XYZ file of C-alpha atoms in Angstrom:
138
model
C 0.000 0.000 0.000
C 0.713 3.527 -0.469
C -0.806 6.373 1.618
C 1.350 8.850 1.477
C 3.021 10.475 -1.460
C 4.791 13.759 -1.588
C 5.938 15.451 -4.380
C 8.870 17.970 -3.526
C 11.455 17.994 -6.502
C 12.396 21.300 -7.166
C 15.126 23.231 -9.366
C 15.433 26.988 -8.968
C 16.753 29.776 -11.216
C 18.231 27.177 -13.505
C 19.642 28.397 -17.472
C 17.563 27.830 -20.247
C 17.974 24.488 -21.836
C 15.161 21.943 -23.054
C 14.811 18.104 -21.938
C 14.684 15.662 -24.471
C 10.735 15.465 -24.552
C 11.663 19.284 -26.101
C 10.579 21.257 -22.901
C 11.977 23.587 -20.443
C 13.595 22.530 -18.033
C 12.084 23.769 -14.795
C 8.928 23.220 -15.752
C 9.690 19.598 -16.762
C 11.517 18.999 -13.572
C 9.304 20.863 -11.207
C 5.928 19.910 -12.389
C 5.874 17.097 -15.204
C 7.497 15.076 -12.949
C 4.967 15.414 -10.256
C 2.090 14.938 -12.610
C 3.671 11.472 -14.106
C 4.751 10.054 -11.229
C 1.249 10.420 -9.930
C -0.405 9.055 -13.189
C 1.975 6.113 -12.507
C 0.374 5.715 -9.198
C -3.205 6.832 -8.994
C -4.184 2.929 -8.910
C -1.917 2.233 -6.287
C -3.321 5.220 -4.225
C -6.838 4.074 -4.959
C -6.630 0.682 -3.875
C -4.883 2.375 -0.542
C -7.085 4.564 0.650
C -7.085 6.197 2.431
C -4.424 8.260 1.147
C -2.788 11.555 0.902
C -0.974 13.428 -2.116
C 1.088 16.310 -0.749
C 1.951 18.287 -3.547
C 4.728 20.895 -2.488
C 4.467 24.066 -4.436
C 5.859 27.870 -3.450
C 4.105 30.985 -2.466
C 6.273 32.279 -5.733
C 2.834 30.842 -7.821
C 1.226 34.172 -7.167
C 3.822 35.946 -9.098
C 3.449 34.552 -12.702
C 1.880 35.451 -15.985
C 0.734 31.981 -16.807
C -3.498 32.940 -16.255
C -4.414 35.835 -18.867
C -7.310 38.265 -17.553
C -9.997 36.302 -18.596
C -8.507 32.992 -16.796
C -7.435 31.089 -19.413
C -3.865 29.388 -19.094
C -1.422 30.731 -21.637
C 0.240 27.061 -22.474
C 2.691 28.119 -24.427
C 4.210 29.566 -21.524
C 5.092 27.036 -20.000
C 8.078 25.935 -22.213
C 9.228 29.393 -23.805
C 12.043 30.492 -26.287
C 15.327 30.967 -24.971
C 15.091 34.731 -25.930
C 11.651 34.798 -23.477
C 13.284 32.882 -20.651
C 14.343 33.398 -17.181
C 14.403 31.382 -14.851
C 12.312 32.935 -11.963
C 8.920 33.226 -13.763
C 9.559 29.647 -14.966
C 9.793 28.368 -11.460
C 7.019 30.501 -10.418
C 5.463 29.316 -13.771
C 5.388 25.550 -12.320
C 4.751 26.622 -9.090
C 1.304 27.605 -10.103
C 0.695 24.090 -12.034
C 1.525 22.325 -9.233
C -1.545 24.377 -7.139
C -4.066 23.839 -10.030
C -2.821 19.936 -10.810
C -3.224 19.483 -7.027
C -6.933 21.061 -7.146
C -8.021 18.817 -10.320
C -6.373 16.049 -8.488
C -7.648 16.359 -5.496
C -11.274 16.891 -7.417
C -10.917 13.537 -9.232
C -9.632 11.238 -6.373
C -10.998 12.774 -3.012
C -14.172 10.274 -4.216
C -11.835 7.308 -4.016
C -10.775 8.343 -0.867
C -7.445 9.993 -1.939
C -7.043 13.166 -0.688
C -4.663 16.117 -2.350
C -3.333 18.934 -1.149
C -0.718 21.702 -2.089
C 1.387 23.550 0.318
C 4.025 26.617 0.382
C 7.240 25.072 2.786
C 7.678 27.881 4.377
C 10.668 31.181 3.354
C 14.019 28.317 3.143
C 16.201 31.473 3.522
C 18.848 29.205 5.793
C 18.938 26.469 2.959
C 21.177 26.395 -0.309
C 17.993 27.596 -1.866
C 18.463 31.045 -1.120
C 21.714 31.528 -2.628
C 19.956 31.427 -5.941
C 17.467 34.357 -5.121
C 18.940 37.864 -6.033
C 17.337 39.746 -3.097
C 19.297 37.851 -0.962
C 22.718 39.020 -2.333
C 21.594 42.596 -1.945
């Protein structure tokens, strides 16, 4: 059985460069990778319940341009031209799929008896994780 998954892999303020599958980076490693491994295992959860997905995400998701006015997620986005990049609003970017996968998720499994939830860790200012945030070399 399996009852408790969390997702947590994470890559911040990384160069541009595209995976083999042909998209960005960050958002490949940050989200796709949640969302697969998950599609993997959504039988296993099922047939566990009760179970929990923790889905670890970053208060960062607020600052992104992913949702145009009307709502609508701009897709293309999510793996952008070089010349378009950096690497902040691409975490951020990710950030905010892992909140909305973790919503449908949670929508479509909470009847099986798998729960799903996303959460912000906390400010990691006293990990390695802050070294790549400019603010903090100020």
């Amino acid at each position: 059985p399996l009852h408790i998954l969390v997702c947590n892999a994470a890559v911040c303020t990384q160069p541009w460069n595209l995976t083999e599958d042909g998209l960005e980076t960050t958002f490949q490693i940050c989200h796709l990778g949640h969302f697969y491994l998950v599609e993997l295992l959504q039988d296993v959860l099922r047939h566990s319940a009760p179970a929990r997905v923790v889905v670890v995400s970053s208060e960062s998701h607020r600052f992104t341009d992913l949702v145009d006015s009307c709502g609508k997620v701009e897709l293309n986005l999510l793996s952008p031209p070089q010349k378009e990049y950096w690497s902040m609003l691409a975490y951020n970017r990710a950030k905010l799929c892992n909140i909305l996968f973790s919503n449908e998720l949670h929508r479509r499994m909470s009847p099986h008896g798998v729960t799903c939830n996303a959460l912000h860790p906390g400010n990691m200012m006293y990990t390695s994780i802050h070294r790549s945030w400019w603010l903090m070399t100020l």
